[in-house]
mmCIF file of C-alpha atoms and ligand atoms in Angstrom:
data_model
loop_
_atom_site.group_PDB
_atom_site.id
_atom_site.type_symbol
_atom_site.label_atom_id
_atom_site.label_comp_id
_atom_site.label_asym_id
_atom_site.label_seq_id
_atom_site.Cartn_x
_atom_site.Cartn_y
_atom_site.Cartn_z
ATOM 1 C CA MET W 21 75.366 20.627 41.720
ATOM 2 C CA ASP W 22 76.173 17.389 43.559
ATOM 3 C CA GLN W 23 73.671 15.580 45.796
ATOM 4 C CA GLU W 24 74.884 17.189 49.058
ATOM 5 C CA GLU W 25 74.769 20.683 47.561
ATOM 6 C CA GLU W 26 71.302 20.044 46.216
ATOM 7 C CA LYS W 27 70.166 18.850 49.631
ATOM 8 C CA TYR W 28 71.428 22.020 51.345
ATOM 9 C CA ALA W 29 69.932 24.260 48.665
ATOM 10 C CA LYS W 30 66.530 22.618 49.176
ATOM 11 C CA LEU W 31 66.822 22.864 52.970
ATOM 12 C CA GLU W 32 67.775 26.509 52.702
ATOM 13 C CA LYS W 33 64.698 27.188 50.598
ATOM 14 C CA ILE W 34 62.432 25.532 53.165
ATOM 15 C CA VAL W 35 64.010 27.519 56.002
ATOM 16 C CA GLU W 36 63.500 30.696 53.975
ATOM 17 C CA MET W 37 59.798 29.899 53.591
ATOM 18 C CA VAL W 38 59.526 29.001 57.282
ATOM 19 C CA ASN W 39 61.117 32.287 58.283
ATOM 20 C CA LYS W 40 58.658 34.259 56.187
ATOM 21 C CA SER W 41 55.739 32.404 57.771
ATOM 22 C CA GLU W 42 53.908 32.385 61.103
ATOM 23 C CA ILE W 43 56.063 29.435 62.230
ATOM 24 C CA SER W 44 59.024 31.713 62.877
ATOM 25 C CA SER W 45 57.011 33.683 65.454
ATOM 26 C CA VAL W 46 58.013 31.066 68.078
ATOM 27 C CA GLN W 47 61.624 32.158 67.750
ATOM 28 C CA ASN W 48 61.590 35.090 70.209
ATOM 29 C CA VAL W 49 59.745 33.374 73.030
ATOM 30 C CA VAL W 50 61.677 30.105 72.667
ATOM 31 C CA SER W 51 65.085 31.771 72.489
ATOM 32 C CA GLY W 52 64.167 34.136 75.361
ATOM 33 C CA ILE W 53 62.989 31.342 77.648
ATOM 34 C CA THR W 54 65.861 28.977 76.774
ATOM 35 C CA LYS W 55 68.227 31.816 77.695
ATOM 36 C CA ILE W 56 66.501 32.112 81.081
ATOM 37 C CA ILE W 57 66.668 28.333 81.565
ATOM 38 C CA ASN W 58 70.402 28.314 80.949
ATOM 39 C CA ASP W 59 71.257 31.447 82.919
ATOM 40 C CA PRO W 60 71.403 30.908 86.695
ATOM 41 C CA GLU W 61 71.289 34.688 87.207
ATOM 42 C CA SER W 62 67.897 35.053 85.535
ATOM 43 C CA SER W 63 64.718 35.754 87.466
ATOM 44 C CA ALA W 64 60.941 35.912 87.262
ATOM 45 C CA LYS W 65 61.273 39.499 86.050
ATOM 46 C CA ASP W 66 62.993 38.303 82.842
ATOM 47 C CA LEU W 67 60.237 35.782 82.252
ATOM 48 C CA LYS W 68 57.583 38.455 82.751
ATOM 49 C CA GLU W 69 59.277 40.707 80.187
ATOM 50 C CA ILE W 70 59.472 37.985 77.531
ATOM 51 C CA ILE W 71 55.831 37.029 77.969
ATOM 52 C CA GLN W 72 54.525 40.582 77.990
ATOM 53 C CA ILE W 73 56.063 41.415 74.618
ATOM 54 C CA ASP W 74 53.611 38.885 73.185
ATOM 55 C CA PRO W 75 50.051 40.055 74.032
ATOM 56 C CA PRO W 76 48.182 37.006 72.609
ATOM 57 C CA LEU W 77 50.452 34.716 74.652
ATOM 58 C CA THR W 78 49.886 36.877 77.740
ATOM 59 C CA GLY W 79 46.137 36.556 77.218
ATOM 60 C CA LYS W 80 46.321 32.787 76.842
ATOM 61 C CA LEU W 81 48.459 32.363 79.963
ATOM 62 C CA LEU W 82 46.175 34.535 82.091
ATOM 63 C CA LYS W 83 43.180 32.533 80.877
ATOM 64 C CA LEU W 84 44.919 29.285 81.789
ATOM 65 C CA ALA W 85 46.050 30.604 85.186
ATOM 66 C CA ASN W 86 42.386 31.396 85.905
ATOM 67 C CA SER W 87 41.160 27.976 84.706
ATOM 68 C CA VAL W 88 39.879 25.224 86.980
ATOM 69 C CA TYR W 89 43.188 23.433 86.481
ATOM 70 C CA TYR W 90 44.940 26.050 88.629
ATOM 71 C CA SER W 91 41.813 27.272 90.503
ATOM 72 C CA PRO W 92 43.156 30.593 91.837
ATOM 73 C CA ARG W 93 41.461 32.064 94.919
ATOM 74 C CA ASN W 94 41.268 35.506 93.311
ATOM 75 C CA LYS W 95 41.183 36.480 89.656
ATOM 76 C CA ILE W 96 44.673 36.609 88.123
ATOM 77 C CA SER W 97 44.993 39.647 85.881
ATOM 78 C CA GLU W 98 48.767 40.072 85.635
ATOM 79 C CA ILE W 99 51.639 37.817 84.581
ATOM 80 C CA GLN W 100 53.412 38.600 87.857
ATOM 81 C CA GLN W 101 50.470 37.102 89.780
ATOM 82 C CA ALA W 102 50.432 34.100 87.433
ATOM 83 C CA ILE W 103 54.126 33.473 88.129
ATOM 84 C CA ILE W 104 53.402 33.421 91.845
ATOM 85 C CA TRP W 105 50.266 31.283 91.668
ATOM 86 C CA VAL W 106 51.235 28.821 88.927
ATOM 87 C CA GLY W 107 54.923 28.835 89.898
ATOM 88 C CA TYR W 108 57.996 30.203 88.096
ATOM 89 C CA ASP W 109 59.135 26.882 86.607
ATOM 90 C CA ALA W 110 55.618 25.793 85.681
ATOM 91 C CA LEU W 111 54.872 29.113 83.986
ATOM 92 C CA LYS W 112 58.081 28.850 81.945
ATOM 93 C CA GLU W 113 56.875 25.492 80.651
ATOM 94 C CA LEU W 114 53.359 26.716 80.073
ATOM 95 C CA ALA W 115 54.588 29.746 78.098
ATOM 96 C CA LEU W 116 56.791 27.483 75.960
ATOM 97 C CA SER W 117 54.086 24.941 75.292
ATOM 98 C CA GLN W 118 51.427 27.573 74.523
ATOM 99 C CA LYS W 119 53.767 29.329 72.109
ATOM 100 C CA VAL W 120 55.163 26.245 70.335
ATOM 101 C CA CYS W 121 51.613 24.881 70.089
ATOM 102 C CA GLU W 122 50.729 27.778 67.720
ATOM 103 C CA VAL W 123 52.993 26.219 65.102
ATOM 104 C CA PHE W 124 51.091 22.919 65.131
ATOM 105 C CA ALA W 125 48.158 24.479 63.306
ATOM 106 C CA GLY W 126 46.517 23.545 60.035
ATOM 107 C CA ASP W 127 43.946 20.965 59.095
ATOM 108 C CA SER W 128 45.985 18.306 57.288
ATOM 109 C CA ASP W 129 44.626 14.851 57.881
ATOM 110 C CA ILE W 130 46.754 12.336 55.969
ATOM 111 C CA GLU W 131 47.128 8.610 56.758
ATOM 112 C CA GLY W 132 46.762 9.082 60.510
ATOM 113 C CA TYR W 133 48.815 12.280 60.612
ATOM 114 C CA SER W 134 47.443 15.622 61.740
ATOM 115 C CA PRO W 135 49.283 18.598 63.309
ATOM 116 C CA ASN W 136 47.143 18.188 66.407
ATOM 117 C CA LEU W 137 48.112 14.526 66.885
ATOM 118 C CA LEU W 138 51.755 15.443 66.295
ATOM 119 C CA TRP W 139 51.388 18.111 68.989
ATOM 120 C CA LYS W 140 49.993 15.536 71.431
ATOM 121 C CA HIS W 141 53.005 13.341 70.683
ATOM 122 C CA SER W 142 55.380 16.286 71.199
ATOM 123 C CA VAL W 143 53.877 17.164 74.591
ATOM 124 C CA ALA W 144 54.100 13.505 75.642
ATOM 125 C CA VAL W 145 57.781 13.311 74.641
ATOM 126 C CA ALA W 146 58.509 16.600 76.448
ATOM 127 C CA LEU W 147 56.841 15.385 79.658
ATOM 128 C CA LEU W 148 58.508 11.986 79.537
ATOM 129 C CA GLY W 149 61.937 13.475 78.893
ATOM 130 C CA LYS W 150 61.497 15.949 81.736
ATOM 131 C CA MET W 151 60.351 13.253 84.167
ATOM 132 C CA ILE W 152 63.329 11.037 83.297
ATOM 133 C CA TYR W 153 65.629 13.962 84.094
ATOM 134 C CA ARG W 154 63.824 14.785 87.345
ATOM 135 C CA ARG W 155 63.454 11.289 88.750
ATOM 136 C CA GLU W 156 66.473 9.512 87.384
ATOM 137 C CA PHE W 157 69.097 12.236 86.997
ATOM 138 C CA GLY W 158 67.960 14.627 89.750
ATOM 139 C CA ARG W 159 67.894 17.570 87.298
ATOM 140 C CA LYS W 160 65.138 19.972 86.304
ATOM 141 C CA GLY W 161 65.080 18.780 82.695
ATOM 142 C CA GLU W 162 63.947 22.111 81.242
ATOM 143 C CA ASN W 163 66.097 21.861 78.110
ATOM 144 C CA ILE W 164 64.865 18.363 77.342
ATOM 145 C CA TYR W 165 61.311 19.629 77.794
ATOM 146 C CA VAL W 166 61.846 22.264 75.051
ATOM 147 C CA ALA W 167 63.588 19.679 72.856
ATOM 148 C CA GLY W 168 60.619 17.314 73.280
ATOM 149 C CA LEU W 169 58.128 20.006 72.272
ATOM 150 C CA MET W 170 60.138 20.913 69.183
ATOM 151 C CA HIS W 171 61.857 17.706 68.055
ATOM 152 C CA ASP W 172 59.432 16.946 65.187
ATOM 153 C CA ILE W 173 58.925 20.580 64.129
ATOM 154 C CA GLY W 174 60.531 19.715 60.763
ATOM 155 C CA ILE W 175 57.421 17.624 59.975
ATOM 156 C CA ILE W 176 55.296 20.774 60.282
ATOM 157 C CA ALA W 177 57.512 22.545 57.735
ATOM 158 C CA LEU W 178 57.217 19.580 55.328
ATOM 159 C CA ASP W 179 53.446 19.542 55.807
ATOM 160 C CA GLN W 180 53.185 23.254 55.016
ATOM 161 C CA PHE W 181 55.871 23.808 52.377
ATOM 162 C CA CYS W 182 56.322 20.458 50.614
ATOM 163 C CA GLN W 183 52.667 19.483 50.589
ATOM 164 C CA ASP W 184 52.591 17.217 47.521
ATOM 165 C CA ASP W 185 55.776 15.353 48.419
ATOM 166 C CA PHE W 186 54.627 15.078 52.027
ATOM 167 C CA ARG W 187 51.374 13.420 50.978
ATOM 168 C CA VAL W 188 53.304 10.973 48.782
ATOM 169 C CA ILE W 189 55.686 10.223 51.665
ATOM 170 C CA LEU W 190 52.890 9.455 54.122
ATOM 171 C CA THR W 191 50.937 7.351 51.643
ATOM 172 C CA LYS W 192 54.013 5.345 50.666
ATOM 173 C CA THR W 193 54.999 4.962 54.331
ATOM 174 C CA LYS W 194 51.575 3.525 55.078
ATOM 175 C CA THR W 195 51.269 1.204 52.082
ATOM 176 C CA GLY W 196 54.887 0.111 51.986
ATOM 177 C CA LYS W 197 55.054 -0.275 55.790
ATOM 178 C CA LYS W 198 58.287 1.682 55.634
ATOM 179 C CA ASN W 199 59.775 4.086 58.091
ATOM 180 C CA GLN W 200 58.622 7.683 57.408
ATOM 181 C CA THR W 201 62.123 9.106 57.814
ATOM 182 C CA LYS W 202 63.555 6.680 55.229
ATOM 183 C CA MET W 203 60.752 7.565 52.848
ATOM 184 C CA GLU W 204 61.432 11.286 53.331
ATOM 185 C CA LYS W 205 65.049 10.646 52.363
ATOM 186 C CA GLU W 206 63.988 8.655 49.307
ATOM 187 C CA VAL W 207 61.558 11.302 48.061
ATOM 188 C CA LEU W 208 63.294 14.530 49.158
ATOM 189 C CA GLY W 209 66.928 13.612 49.727
ATOM 190 C CA PHE W 210 66.705 14.660 53.405
ATOM 191 C CA ASP W 211 64.358 14.066 56.339
ATOM 192 C CA HIS W 212 62.482 16.039 59.019
ATOM 193 C CA THR W 213 65.432 15.855 61.433
ATOM 194 C CA ASP W 214 67.520 17.780 58.860
ATOM 195 C CA VAL W 215 64.701 20.319 58.458
ATOM 196 C CA GLY W 216 64.296 20.724 62.233
ATOM 197 C CA ARG W 217 68.024 21.208 62.662
ATOM 198 C CA ALA W 218 68.197 23.790 59.838
ATOM 199 C CA MET W 219 65.204 25.701 61.241
ATOM 200 C CA THR W 220 66.416 25.864 64.850
ATOM 201 C CA ASP W 221 69.938 26.635 63.682
ATOM 202 C CA SER W 222 68.668 29.628 61.703
ATOM 203 C CA TRP W 223 66.866 30.830 64.854
ATOM 204 C CA ASN W 224 70.116 30.837 66.835
ATOM 205 C CA LEU W 225 68.728 28.549 69.502
ATOM 206 C CA PRO W 226 71.159 26.903 71.947
ATOM 207 C CA ARG W 227 73.508 24.351 70.349
ATOM 208 C CA GLU W 228 72.157 21.583 72.581
ATOM 209 C CA LEU W 229 68.645 22.085 71.224
ATOM 210 C CA VAL W 230 69.767 22.195 67.579
ATOM 211 C CA GLU W 231 71.891 19.044 68.002
ATOM 212 C CA VAL W 232 69.361 16.888 69.847
ATOM 213 C CA ILE W 233 66.607 17.843 67.401
ATOM 214 C CA GLY W 234 68.917 17.078 64.467
ATOM 215 C CA HIS W 235 69.876 13.683 65.942
ATOM 216 C CA HIS W 236 66.595 12.502 67.375
ATOM 217 C CA HIS W 237 66.537 9.455 65.098
ATOM 218 C CA ASN W 238 70.255 8.674 65.298
ATOM 219 C CA PRO W 239 71.479 9.668 68.773
ATOM 220 C CA ASP W 240 74.584 7.508 68.327
ATOM 221 C CA ASN W 241 76.132 10.198 66.136
ATOM 222 C CA ILE W 242 75.556 13.095 68.514
ATOM 223 C CA ALA W 243 78.441 15.213 69.814
ATOM 224 C CA ARG W 244 79.862 14.060 73.143
ATOM 225 C CA ASP W 245 78.562 17.101 75.070
ATOM 226 C CA PHE W 246 74.970 16.294 74.192
ATOM 227 C CA VAL W 247 74.917 12.529 74.660
ATOM 228 C CA ARG W 248 72.628 12.507 77.684
ATOM 229 C CA PRO W 249 69.859 14.753 76.250
ATOM 230 C CA GLY W 250 70.244 13.054 72.851
ATOM 231 C CA LEU W 251 69.770 9.535 74.242
ATOM 232 C CA THR W 252 66.968 10.661 76.578
ATOM 233 C CA LEU W 253 65.058 12.245 73.703
ATOM 234 C CA TYR W 254 65.383 9.026 71.686
ATOM 235 C CA VAL W 255 64.099 6.965 74.623
ATOM 236 C CA ALA W 256 61.174 9.333 75.283
ATOM 237 C CA ASP W 257 60.248 9.438 71.575
ATOM 238 C CA TYR W 258 60.436 5.622 71.350
ATOM 239 C CA VAL W 259 58.215 5.028 74.383
ATOM 240 C CA CYS W 260 55.591 7.596 73.300
ATOM 241 C CA GLN W 261 55.351 5.930 69.887
ATOM 242 C CA GLN W 262 55.173 2.484 71.418
ATOM 243 C CA LYS W 263 52.308 3.659 73.645
ATOM 244 C CA ARG W 264 50.686 5.401 70.678
ATOM 245 C CA LEU W 265 50.528 8.757 72.405
ATOM 246 C CA GLY W 266 49.625 11.047 69.511
ATOM 247 C CA TYR W 267 51.161 10.686 66.044
ATOM 248 C CA GLY W 268 54.353 8.670 65.712
ATOM 249 C CA ASP W 269 56.582 9.111 62.667
ATOM 250 C CA ALA W 270 58.215 5.694 62.982
ATOM 251 C CA PRO W 271 56.051 3.068 64.655
ATOM 252 C CA VAL W 272 58.638 0.415 63.773
ATOM 253 C CA ARG W 273 61.835 1.581 65.464
ATOM 254 C CA ASP W 274 65.157 0.138 66.336
ATOM 255 C CA ARG W 275 64.682 -1.916 69.523
ATOM 256 C CA GLU W 276 68.396 -2.661 69.813
ATOM 257 C CA LEU W 277 69.245 1.041 69.698
ATOM 258 C CA PHE W 278 66.562 1.733 72.310
ATOM 259 C CA LYS W 279 67.965 -0.929 74.648
ATOM 260 C CA ASN W 280 71.436 0.426 74.116
ATOM 261 C CA CYS W 281 70.299 3.966 74.994
ATOM 262 C CA LEU W 282 68.742 2.677 78.246
ATOM 263 C CA LYS W 283 71.985 0.923 79.102
ATOM 264 C CA ARG W 284 74.117 3.997 78.421
ATOM 265 C CA LEU W 285 71.749 6.192 80.459
ATOM 266 C CA GLU W 286 71.734 3.540 83.243
ATOM 267 C CA LEU W 287 67.970 3.618 83.108
ATOM 268 C CA SER W 288 65.945 0.536 84.068
ATOM 269 C CA SER W 289 62.904 -0.369 82.000
ATOM 270 C CA PHE W 290 61.001 -0.752 85.289
ATOM 271 C CA ALA W 291 61.663 2.909 86.231
ATOM 272 C CA LEU W 292 60.817 3.976 82.691
ATOM 273 C CA ASP W 293 57.479 2.110 82.777
ATOM 274 C CA LEU W 294 56.496 3.912 85.972
ATOM 275 C CA ILE W 295 57.394 7.290 84.476
ATOM 276 C CA ALA W 296 55.481 6.487 81.274
ATOM 277 C CA GLU W 297 52.360 5.588 83.299
ATOM 278 C CA ASP W 298 52.544 8.973 85.042
ATOM 279 C CA VAL W 299 52.918 10.731 81.700
ATOM 280 C CA GLU W 300 49.812 8.989 80.387
ATOM 281 C CA ARG W 301 47.853 10.105 83.463
ATOM 282 C CA GLU W 302 49.141 13.682 83.137
ATOM 283 C CA LEU W 303 48.203 13.817 79.450
ATOM 284 C CA LEU W 304 44.703 12.619 80.229
ATOM 285 C CA LYS W 305 44.350 15.277 82.907
ATOM 286 C CA MET W 306 45.591 17.965 80.501
ATOM 287 C CA GLU W 307 43.180 16.796 77.845
ATOM 288 C CA GLU W 308 40.228 16.837 80.241
ATOM 289 C CA GLN W 309 41.105 20.384 81.265
ATOM 290 C CA GLY W 310 41.401 21.482 77.637
ATOM 291 C CA LEU W 311 45.081 22.333 78.024
ATOM 292 C CA PHE W 312 45.777 21.147 74.489
HETATM 293 FE FE1 FE2 O 411 60.877 12.367 64.389
HETATM 294 FE FE1 FE2 O 412 58.773 12.142 67.548
#
C-alpha cells in the first residue's frame, strides 16, 4: 500500500467509527436544514418537520424560546410558536447550533484544548462568517454559518477515535511551538481538515460545505465555485484565533495568506474589526444567557 492509499484507508476507518457513534446523529438535522437553506421554495413547515423528528432537540429549542434571552409574552409550547416568536431564520440557526453542539461533548482537557473551548471557537467563526456575508456582501450567510459551526469537526473525531495520537499531537504542538495541522500530518499522515471533509462527504452534505471544511487551512486550492465562502471561512477562523475566542488549532497562522484573502474578498480590515467587536459582544451575551 502506498502512502496515499494508506492515508485513505485510515480516513475511511475513522469515518466508519464516526458513523457508528453519536457524532453521526447530527447528519439528519444538518442535511435537512441545509436543504431548506438552499431551496427558495422551502418554508417554516419544512423546518418544523425536521425539528419535530428529533424530540430532544425540540425540547431544547422550546426551553430556549422560553428563556429570558427571548422573553416570550406567553409560554411557548410548540415549535410553530417558536418559529413565529424567535423568527424563522433565527430558529434555523438555533436548531443547527443546538444540534451540532451535541457533538462537542466529552471531557478531554489537553494542552489548552477541550471540546467546549473548540465549540466556543466554532460558534465565534460561524457568527463572524455570517456577519461578513450580511454586512459586506448583502447576503444571508446561512451556509457560511453552518460551515463555521462544523469546520473543525474533524478535531472531535481525532479526539474520540485517535486518542493516543491526538494527545501526542497536542503535546508536541505545544512544546515544539509547531502548527497543530502540520503535527497531525507528521503523526497521522493527514490532518483534521481531511477528516472533516471525509466525514461530511460521507453524510452527503452540500458540496460547498464539504469543500470549505476540507480547505479551511488552504483556501487557495479551493474550487472556483466556492472561493468566496472558502476565503471568508479562512478570514473568520484567523480573526477568532487572533482574538483567542475559544480554542484555536493554529495560533501562528499565515499573515500573508490572510491579507491576500481580505484583498480578494475586497474586505477592509477596518470593517472586519468592527464586525469582530460585535461578534465578541454577541458571544458574551450568549454566554451570560447560558446559550452555550
Ligand atoms: Fe482547523
Ligand atoms: Fe478553526
